[in-house]
Amino acid sequence: MSAPLIDPFARAITYLRVSVTDRCDFRCVYCMSENMTFLPKKELLTLEELDRMCSSFVRLGVRKLRITGGEPLVRRGIMTFFDAMTRHLESGALEELTLTTNGSQLEKYAADLAAAGVRRVNVSLDTLDDDKFARVTRWGRLPQVMRGIDAAQAAGLRVKINAVALKGFNESELPALTEWCAARDMDLTWIEVMPMGDLGNEDRLGQYWSLREVRDRYAQHYTVSDLAERSGGPARYVRLEETGQKIGFITPLSHNFCESCNRVRLTCTGELYMCLGQEDMADLRAPLRASPDSDAPLEDAIRAAIGRKPKGHDFDYSRQRADGQMPRHMSHTGG
Ligand code: SAM
Ligand code: SF4
């Protein structure tokens, strides 16, 4: 067994988010422009390379894999990859295999995902209104996603809803979304919109709605208790006493979770980002492709990269685009 991955600030790296494609069947306004240029196929890690990458991280102590994108379920043959990861769940090396999805393909894949050992999925959904859904996702259609959520629950997957908080867009839907989730026994997490990619150039629907305000809005409708629980990630949780529901808040812009950060992100081209808010990355595809018969050079490159994981990140709205804005799209880094 290899020594676990510990960064310079004594944080154990146990969580890897993997983007398996930069493509998507939606064009959410805060995430992509309408005319996206996607990467040539040869740039992407093959399904086999994704297996080698993830297996190396698992050997080095990663206990949780979250698959994302782009839309992970539009990657051709993606179930082959999920099925390949099942062996790590069965051996006990991997604790959790999960994904973040827009839900469009869940009707097709929910049962297969459950069979592969996936227990939970995060589904991104900002509104329960058909027209608003079509506007915010541009290409998405709500009934298809609803059928996907039904299929996921029918397959026994636990569903969590992630909603991007957009002032003037889904602000008025807070009680309805919350009650809908409660009725279906789904947790709900609000995400603060991040200054990624083209955001700001886009003809935006709604705008920055701080999670402080979202929390205040909850306090107008419910009795809200803070929960101490943390996931090693940027989420904070409250409980609504009336419904017993747990509501999460992801504030990627605040710095206060960096000290407990246990995660790194791998892009679909094999770049490892040690921190979502910083540009430094390590190319893991080169050592992987240079050494088809041994993962040792890859593992060395992973260790060297973790050795450069910074203490914290550097988003700041007050600095605006000049230096606070990240030029990367979430669909590339894997949100
Ligand atoms: N396509 C999948 C989905 O939508 O769930 C997975 C990838 S998507 C990039 C992951 C998450 O990032 C989604 O919940 C999405 O709402 C969120 N996201 C995308 N752009 C964002 C932005 N600018 N600010 C905050 N969250 C964003
Ligand atoms: Fe696609 Fe997800 Fe980005 Fe929406 S947020 S465009 S569904 S990758």
CSV table of C-alpha atoms and ligand atoms in Angstrom, one decimal:
chain,number,residue,atom,x,y,z
A,1,MET,CA,0.0,0.0,0.0
A,2,SER,CA,1.4,3.4,-1.0
A,3,ALA,CA,1.7,6.2,1.6
A,4,PRO,CA,-1.4,8.4,1.6
A,5,LEU,CA,-1.4,11.8,0.0
A,6,ILE,CA,-0.7,14.6,2.5
A,7,ASP,CA,-0.3,18.1,1.4
A,8,PRO,CA,2.2,20.7,2.8
A,9,PHE,CA,-0.5,21.9,5.3
A,10,ALA,CA,-1.1,18.4,6.7
A,11,ARG,CA,-4.4,17.9,4.9
A,12,ALA,CA,-5.0,14.4,3.7
A,13,ILE,CA,-6.3,14.3,0.1
A,14,THR,CA,-9.1,11.8,0.1
A,15,TYR,CA,-11.6,13.3,-2.4
A,16,LEU,CA,-11.1,13.6,-6.2
A,17,ARG,CA,-13.5,15.3,-8.6
A,18,VAL,CA,-13.1,14.1,-12.1
A,19,SER,CA,-14.5,15.8,-15.2
A,20,VAL,CA,-15.0,13.2,-17.8
A,21,THR,CA,-16.0,15.5,-20.7
A,22,ASP,CA,-16.2,19.2,-21.4
A,23,ARG,CA,-19.4,18.6,-23.5
A,24,CYS,CA,-22.9,19.1,-22.4
A,25,ASP,CA,-26.4,18.8,-23.8
A,26,PHE,CA,-27.4,22.0,-22.0
A,27,ARG,CA,-26.0,25.6,-22.2
A,28,CYS,CA,-26.7,27.0,-18.8
A,29,VAL,CA,-26.2,30.8,-19.0
A,30,TYR,CA,-23.8,31.0,-16.0
A,31,CYS,CA,-21.7,28.1,-17.2
A,32,MET,CA,-21.4,28.1,-21.0
A,33,SER,CA,-21.8,30.4,-23.9
A,34,GLU,CA,-24.3,29.3,-26.6
A,35,ASN,CA,-21.5,28.6,-29.1
A,36,MET,CA,-19.0,26.6,-27.2
A,37,THR,CA,-15.9,25.2,-28.9
A,38,PHE,CA,-15.2,21.8,-27.4
A,39,LEU,CA,-11.8,20.1,-27.2
A,40,PRO,CA,-10.7,17.7,-29.9
A,41,LYS,CA,-11.2,14.1,-28.9
A,42,LYS,CA,-7.5,13.2,-28.7
A,43,GLU,CA,-7.0,15.8,-26.0
A,44,LEU,CA,-9.5,13.9,-23.7
A,45,LEU,CA,-8.5,11.1,-21.5
A,46,THR,CA,-9.8,7.8,-22.9
A,47,LEU,CA,-12.1,5.7,-20.7
A,48,GLU,CA,-9.1,3.4,-20.1
A,49,GLU,CA,-6.9,6.4,-19.1
A,50,LEU,CA,-9.6,7.7,-16.8
A,51,ASP,CA,-9.6,4.2,-15.1
A,52,ARG,CA,-5.8,4.3,-14.7
A,53,MET,CA,-5.9,7.9,-13.3
A,54,CYS,CA,-8.7,7.2,-10.8
A,55,SER,CA,-7.2,3.8,-9.8
A,56,SER,CA,-3.9,5.5,-9.1
A,57,PHE,CA,-5.6,8.1,-6.9
A,58,VAL,CA,-7.5,5.4,-5.1
A,59,ARG,CA,-4.2,3.5,-4.5
A,60,LEU,CA,-2.9,6.8,-3.0
A,61,GLY,CA,-5.7,7.0,-0.5
A,62,VAL,CA,-8.6,8.8,-2.3
A,63,ARG,CA,-11.8,7.4,-0.7
A,64,LYS,CA,-14.4,9.4,-2.6
A,65,LEU,CA,-14.7,10.0,-6.4
A,66,ARG,CA,-17.2,12.4,-7.8
A,67,ILE,CA,-17.7,12.3,-11.5
A,68,THR,CA,-18.7,15.5,-13.2
A,69,GLY,CA,-18.2,17.5,-16.4
A,70,GLY,CA,-19.6,19.0,-18.6
A,71,GLU,CA,-22.4,16.5,-18.4
A,72,PRO,CA,-20.8,13.2,-17.4
A,73,LEU,CA,-23.6,11.1,-18.7
A,74,VAL,CA,-23.2,12.4,-22.3
A,75,ARG,CA,-19.7,10.9,-22.5
A,76,ARG,CA,-20.0,8.0,-24.9
A,77,GLY,CA,-19.4,4.7,-23.1
A,78,ILE,CA,-19.3,6.3,-19.7
A,79,MET,CA,-21.0,3.3,-18.0
A,80,THR,CA,-17.9,1.3,-18.9
A,81,PHE,CA,-16.0,3.6,-16.7
A,82,PHE,CA,-18.5,3.4,-13.8
A,83,ASP,CA,-18.5,-0.3,-14.1
A,84,ALA,CA,-14.7,-0.4,-13.9
A,85,MET,CA,-14.8,1.7,-10.7
A,86,THR,CA,-17.1,-0.9,-9.0
A,87,ARG,CA,-14.0,-3.1,-8.3
A,88,HIS,CA,-12.6,-0.4,-6.0
A,89,LEU,CA,-16.0,-0.2,-4.1
A,90,GLU,CA,-16.0,-3.9,-3.8
A,91,SER,CA,-12.5,-4.1,-2.5
A,92,GLY,CA,-13.3,-1.4,0.1
A,93,ALA,CA,-10.5,0.9,-1.2
A,94,LEU,CA,-13.1,3.4,-2.4
A,95,GLU,CA,-15.9,4.5,0.0
A,96,GLU,CA,-18.1,6.4,-2.4
A,97,LEU,CA,-18.6,6.7,-6.2
A,98,THR,CA,-20.9,9.5,-7.1
A,99,LEU,CA,-21.7,12.0,-9.7
A,100,THR,CA,-23.1,15.5,-10.4
A,101,THR,CA,-25.4,15.6,-13.3
A,102,ASN,CA,-28.0,17.8,-15.0
A,103,GLY,CA,-30.3,14.8,-14.9
A,104,SER,CA,-31.1,14.7,-18.6
A,105,GLN,CA,-29.8,11.2,-19.1
A,106,LEU,CA,-30.7,9.7,-15.7
A,107,GLU,CA,-33.9,8.1,-17.1
A,108,LYS,CA,-31.6,6.0,-19.3
A,109,TYR,CA,-28.7,5.3,-16.8
A,110,ALA,CA,-30.1,5.4,-13.2
A,111,ALA,CA,-30.5,1.6,-12.9
A,112,ASP,CA,-27.1,1.0,-14.4
A,113,LEU,CA,-25.5,3.5,-12.1
A,114,ALA,CA,-27.1,1.9,-9.0
A,115,ALA,CA,-25.9,-1.5,-10.3
A,116,ALA,CA,-22.4,-0.1,-10.5
A,117,GLY,CA,-22.5,0.8,-6.8
A,118,VAL,CA,-23.5,4.5,-7.0
A,119,ARG,CA,-25.7,5.3,-4.1
A,120,ARG,CA,-26.2,9.1,-4.4
A,121,VAL,CA,-26.4,11.6,-7.2
A,122,ASN,CA,-26.4,15.4,-7.2
A,123,VAL,CA,-28.9,16.8,-9.7
A,124,SER,CA,-28.6,20.4,-10.7
A,125,LEU,CA,-31.9,22.1,-11.0
A,126,ASP,CA,-32.5,25.9,-10.5
A,127,THR,CA,-36.2,26.2,-11.1
A,128,LEU,CA,-39.5,24.2,-11.2
A,129,ASP,CA,-40.9,26.3,-14.0
A,130,ASP,CA,-40.8,24.8,-17.5
A,131,ASP,CA,-40.2,28.1,-19.3
A,132,LYS,CA,-37.7,29.4,-16.8
A,133,PHE,CA,-35.8,26.1,-17.0
A,134,ALA,CA,-35.6,26.4,-20.7
A,135,ARG,CA,-34.3,29.9,-20.4
A,136,VAL,CA,-31.6,29.2,-17.8
A,137,THR,CA,-30.4,26.0,-19.4
A,138,ARG,CA,-31.1,27.3,-23.0
A,139,TRP,CA,-31.2,23.7,-24.4
A,140,GLY,CA,-32.7,21.8,-21.4
A,141,ARG,CA,-36.2,20.7,-20.9
A,142,LEU,CA,-37.6,20.2,-17.5
A,143,PRO,CA,-39.9,17.2,-18.0
A,144,GLN,CA,-36.9,15.1,-19.2
A,145,VAL,CA,-35.0,16.0,-16.0
A,146,MET,CA,-38.1,15.2,-13.9
A,147,ARG,CA,-38.3,11.8,-15.5
A,148,GLY,CA,-34.6,11.4,-14.7
A,149,ILE,CA,-35.1,12.2,-11.0
A,150,ASP,CA,-38.0,9.8,-10.9
A,151,ALA,CA,-35.9,7.1,-12.4
A,152,ALA,CA,-33.0,7.8,-9.9
A,153,GLN,CA,-35.3,7.5,-6.9
A,154,ALA,CA,-37.0,4.4,-8.4
A,155,ALA,CA,-33.5,2.8,-8.7
A,156,GLY,CA,-32.9,3.5,-5.0
A,157,LEU,CA,-30.4,6.4,-5.6
A,158,ARG,CA,-30.4,9.2,-3.0
A,159,VAL,CA,-30.9,12.5,-4.9
A,160,LYS,CA,-29.6,15.8,-3.7
A,161,ILE,CA,-30.7,18.9,-5.6
A,162,ASN,CA,-28.2,21.7,-6.3
A,163,ALA,CA,-29.7,25.1,-7.2
A,164,VAL,CA,-27.6,28.1,-8.3
A,165,ALA,CA,-28.9,31.1,-6.4
A,166,LEU,CA,-29.9,33.8,-8.9
A,167,LYS,CA,-31.5,37.0,-7.6
A,168,GLY,CA,-34.6,37.9,-9.5
A,169,PHE,CA,-34.7,34.4,-11.1
A,170,ASN,CA,-35.3,31.7,-8.6
A,171,GLU,CA,-35.5,33.9,-5.5
A,172,SER,CA,-39.3,33.7,-5.4
A,173,GLU,CA,-39.2,29.9,-5.8
A,174,LEU,CA,-37.3,29.3,-2.6
A,175,PRO,CA,-40.3,28.0,-0.6
A,176,ALA,CA,-41.6,26.0,-3.6
A,177,LEU,CA,-38.3,24.4,-4.3
A,178,THR,CA,-37.8,23.6,-0.6
A,179,GLU,CA,-41.2,22.1,-0.2
A,180,TRP,CA,-40.8,20.1,-3.4
A,181,CYS,CA,-37.5,18.6,-2.1
A,182,ALA,CA,-39.0,17.9,1.3
A,183,ALA,CA,-42.0,16.1,-0.3
A,184,ARG,CA,-39.6,13.9,-2.3
A,185,ASP,CA,-37.1,13.4,0.6
A,186,MET,CA,-34.3,15.1,-1.2
A,187,ASP,CA,-31.7,17.4,0.4
A,188,LEU,CA,-31.3,20.8,-1.2
A,189,THR,CA,-28.1,22.9,-1.6
A,190,TRP,CA,-27.8,26.4,-2.9
A,191,ILE,CA,-24.7,27.4,-4.8
A,192,GLU,CA,-23.5,31.0,-4.9
A,193,VAL,CA,-22.9,31.9,-8.5
A,194,MET,CA,-19.1,32.1,-9.3
A,195,PRO,CA,-17.3,34.5,-11.6
A,196,MET,CA,-16.2,31.8,-14.0
A,197,GLY,CA,-15.8,31.7,-17.7
A,198,ASP,CA,-17.8,34.3,-19.6
A,199,LEU,CA,-20.0,35.3,-16.7
A,200,GLY,CA,-20.5,39.0,-16.9
A,201,ASN,CA,-20.4,39.0,-20.7
A,202,GLU,CA,-23.5,36.8,-20.7
A,203,ASP,CA,-27.0,38.1,-21.1
A,204,ARG,CA,-27.6,36.9,-17.6
A,205,LEU,CA,-30.9,35.7,-16.1
A,206,GLY,CA,-30.9,37.0,-12.6
A,207,GLN,CA,-27.7,37.9,-10.8
A,208,TYR,CA,-25.5,37.3,-7.8
A,209,TRP,CA,-27.7,36.4,-4.8
A,210,SER,CA,-25.6,36.0,-1.7
A,211,LEU,CA,-26.2,33.0,0.4
A,212,ARG,CA,-26.4,35.2,3.4
A,213,GLU,CA,-29.6,36.6,1.8
A,214,VAL,CA,-30.8,33.1,0.9
A,215,ARG,CA,-30.4,32.1,4.6
A,216,ASP,CA,-32.2,35.2,5.7
A,217,ARG,CA,-35.0,34.4,3.3
A,218,TYR,CA,-35.3,30.9,5.0
A,219,ALA,CA,-35.5,32.6,8.4
A,220,GLN,CA,-38.6,34.5,7.2
A,221,HIS,CA,-40.4,31.1,6.5
A,222,TYR,CA,-38.8,28.6,8.9
A,223,THR,CA,-37.0,28.1,12.1
A,224,VAL,CA,-33.4,27.7,11.0
A,225,SER,CA,-30.7,26.0,13.1
A,226,ASP,CA,-27.1,25.9,12.1
A,227,LEU,CA,-25.5,22.5,11.8
A,228,ALA,CA,-21.8,21.9,12.8
A,229,GLU,CA,-21.5,19.3,10.1
A,230,ARG,CA,-18.8,19.9,7.4
A,231,SER,CA,-17.9,17.8,4.4
A,232,GLY,CA,-14.3,19.0,4.0
A,233,GLY,CA,-15.7,21.0,1.1
A,234,PRO,CA,-17.3,24.5,0.8
A,235,ALA,CA,-20.8,23.6,2.0
A,236,ARG,CA,-22.4,24.7,5.3
A,237,TYR,CA,-25.7,23.3,6.4
A,238,VAL,CA,-28.7,24.3,8.4
A,239,ARG,CA,-31.8,22.4,9.5
A,240,LEU,CA,-35.3,23.6,9.0
A,241,GLU,CA,-37.0,22.7,12.2
A,242,GLU,CA,-40.5,22.6,10.6
A,243,THR,CA,-39.6,20.0,7.9
A,244,GLY,CA,-36.5,18.4,9.5
A,245,GLN,CA,-34.8,19.2,6.1
A,246,LYS,CA,-31.1,19.8,5.7
A,247,ILE,CA,-30.3,22.7,3.5
A,248,GLY,CA,-26.8,23.3,2.2
A,249,PHE,CA,-25.0,26.5,1.2
A,250,ILE,CA,-22.0,26.4,-1.0
A,251,THR,CA,-20.1,29.7,-1.0
A,252,PRO,CA,-17.1,29.0,-3.1
A,253,LEU,CA,-16.1,32.7,-2.9
A,254,SER,CA,-15.5,32.6,0.9
A,255,HIS,CA,-12.1,31.5,2.2
A,256,ASN,CA,-13.3,29.9,5.3
A,257,PHE,CA,-13.2,26.3,4.2
A,258,CYS,CA,-9.7,26.1,2.8
A,259,GLU,CA,-8.1,24.8,6.0
A,260,SER,CA,-10.2,21.7,5.9
A,261,CYS,CA,-10.0,21.2,2.1
A,262,ASN,CA,-9.5,17.5,1.3
A,263,ARG,CA,-10.0,17.6,-2.4
A,264,VAL,CA,-8.4,18.1,-5.8
A,265,ARG,CA,-9.9,18.2,-9.3
A,266,LEU,CA,-8.9,16.4,-12.5
A,267,THR,CA,-10.0,17.9,-15.8
A,268,CYS,CA,-11.1,15.8,-18.8
A,269,THR,CA,-7.6,16.4,-20.3
A,270,GLY,CA,-5.8,15.1,-17.3
A,271,GLU,CA,-4.8,18.4,-15.7
A,272,LEU,CA,-4.9,18.3,-11.9
A,273,TYR,CA,-6.0,21.5,-10.2
A,274,MET,CA,-5.0,21.5,-6.6
A,275,CYS,CA,-7.3,24.5,-5.8
A,276,LEU,CA,-10.4,25.6,-7.6
A,277,GLY,CA,-9.5,29.2,-7.1
A,278,GLN,CA,-6.0,29.1,-8.4
A,279,GLU,CA,-4.4,28.6,-11.8
A,280,ASP,CA,-1.6,26.2,-10.8
A,281,MET,CA,-2.1,22.8,-12.2
A,282,ALA,CA,-0.1,19.7,-13.0
A,283,ASP,CA,-0.3,17.8,-16.3
A,284,LEU,CA,-0.9,14.2,-15.4
A,285,ARG,CA,-1.7,13.1,-18.9
A,286,ALA,CA,1.9,13.3,-20.1
A,287,PRO,CA,3.3,10.9,-17.5
A,288,LEU,CA,0.3,8.6,-18.0
A,289,ARG,CA,0.7,8.4,-21.7
A,290,ALA,CA,4.5,8.2,-21.5
A,291,SER,CA,4.3,5.1,-19.5
A,292,PRO,CA,1.7,2.7,-20.7
A,293,ASP,CA,2.9,-0.2,-18.7
A,294,SER,CA,3.5,1.3,-15.3
A,295,ASP,CA,1.6,3.8,-13.2
A,296,ALA,CA,4.7,4.7,-11.1
A,297,PRO,CA,5.6,7.9,-13.0
A,298,LEU,CA,2.0,9.0,-12.8
A,299,GLU,CA,1.9,8.4,-9.0
A,300,ASP,CA,5.2,10.4,-8.7
A,301,ALA,CA,3.6,13.2,-10.6
A,302,ILE,CA,0.5,13.1,-8.4
A,303,ARG,CA,2.6,13.2,-5.3
A,304,ALA,CA,4.6,16.2,-6.6
A,305,ALA,CA,1.4,18.0,-7.5
A,306,ILE,CA,-0.1,17.5,-4.0
A,307,GLY,CA,3.1,18.8,-2.6
A,308,ARG,CA,2.2,22.1,-4.3
A,309,LYS,CA,-1.4,22.3,-3.1
A,310,PRO,CA,-1.8,25.9,-1.9
A,311,LYS,CA,-3.1,26.9,1.5
A,312,GLY,CA,-6.1,28.7,0.1
A,313,HIS,CA,-7.8,30.3,-2.9
A,314,ASP,CA,-8.2,33.8,-4.1
A,315,PHE,CA,-11.7,34.6,-5.4
A,316,ASP,CA,-12.8,38.1,-4.6
A,317,TYR,CA,-15.7,39.9,-6.1
A,318,SER,CA,-14.4,43.2,-4.9
A,319,ARG,CA,-11.5,42.9,-7.2
A,320,GLN,CA,-13.8,42.2,-10.1
A,321,ARG,CA,-12.4,40.9,-13.4
A,322,ALA,CA,-9.0,42.5,-13.0
A,323,ASP,CA,-7.7,39.5,-11.1
A,324,GLY,CA,-10.5,38.0,-9.1
A,325,GLN,CA,-12.1,36.3,-12.1
A,326,MET,CA,-11.2,32.8,-13.2
A,327,PRO,CA,-10.9,32.4,-16.9
A,328,ARG,CA,-11.8,28.7,-16.7
A,329,HIS,CA,-15.2,27.4,-17.3
A,330,MET,CA,-16.7,25.2,-14.6
A,331,SER,CA,-17.4,22.7,-17.4
A,332,HIS,CA,-13.7,22.3,-17.9
A,333,THR,CA,-12.6,22.1,-14.3
A,334,GLY,CA,-15.6,20.1,-13.3
A,335,GLY,CA,-17.8,22.2,-11.0
B,1,SAM,N1,-23.5,19.1,-15.9
B,1,SAM,C1,-23.5,18.7,-14.6
B,1,SAM,C2,-24.5,19.5,-13.8
B,1,SAM,O1,-24.9,20.6,-14.3
B,1,SAM,O2,-24.8,19.2,-12.6
B,1,SAM,C3,-22.2,18.7,-13.9
B,1,SAM,C4,-21.2,19.8,-14.2
B,1,SAM,S1,-21.7,21.4,-13.7
B,1,SAM,C5,-20.4,22.4,-14.3
B,1,SAM,C6,-21.6,21.3,-11.9
B,1,SAM,C7,-22.3,22.4,-11.1
B,1,SAM,O3,-21.7,23.6,-11.4
B,1,SAM,C8,-23.7,22.5,-11.4
B,1,SAM,O4,-24.5,22.4,-10.2
B,1,SAM,C9,-23.8,23.9,-11.9
B,1,SAM,O5,-25.0,24.5,-11.5
B,1,SAM,C10,-22.7,24.6,-11.3
B,1,SAM,N2,-22.2,25.8,-12.0
B,1,SAM,C11,-21.9,26.0,-13.3
B,1,SAM,N3,-21.5,27.2,-13.5
B,1,SAM,C12,-21.5,27.9,-12.3
B,1,SAM,C13,-21.2,29.2,-11.9
B,1,SAM,N4,-20.7,30.1,-12.7
B,1,SAM,N5,-21.3,29.5,-10.5
B,1,SAM,C14,-21.8,28.5,-9.7
B,1,SAM,N6,-22.1,27.3,-10.0
B,1,SAM,C15,-22.0,27.0,-11.3
B,2,SF4,FE1,-24.0,21.7,-18.7
B,2,SF4,FE2,-23.9,21.5,-16.1
B,2,SF4,FE3,-22.8,23.6,-17.3
B,2,SF4,FE4,-25.4,23.4,-17.2
B,2,SF4,S1,-24.0,23.6,-15.5
B,2,SF4,S2,-24.1,23.9,-19.0
B,2,SF4,S3,-25.7,21.3,-17.3
B,2,SF4,S4,-22.1,21.5,-17.5
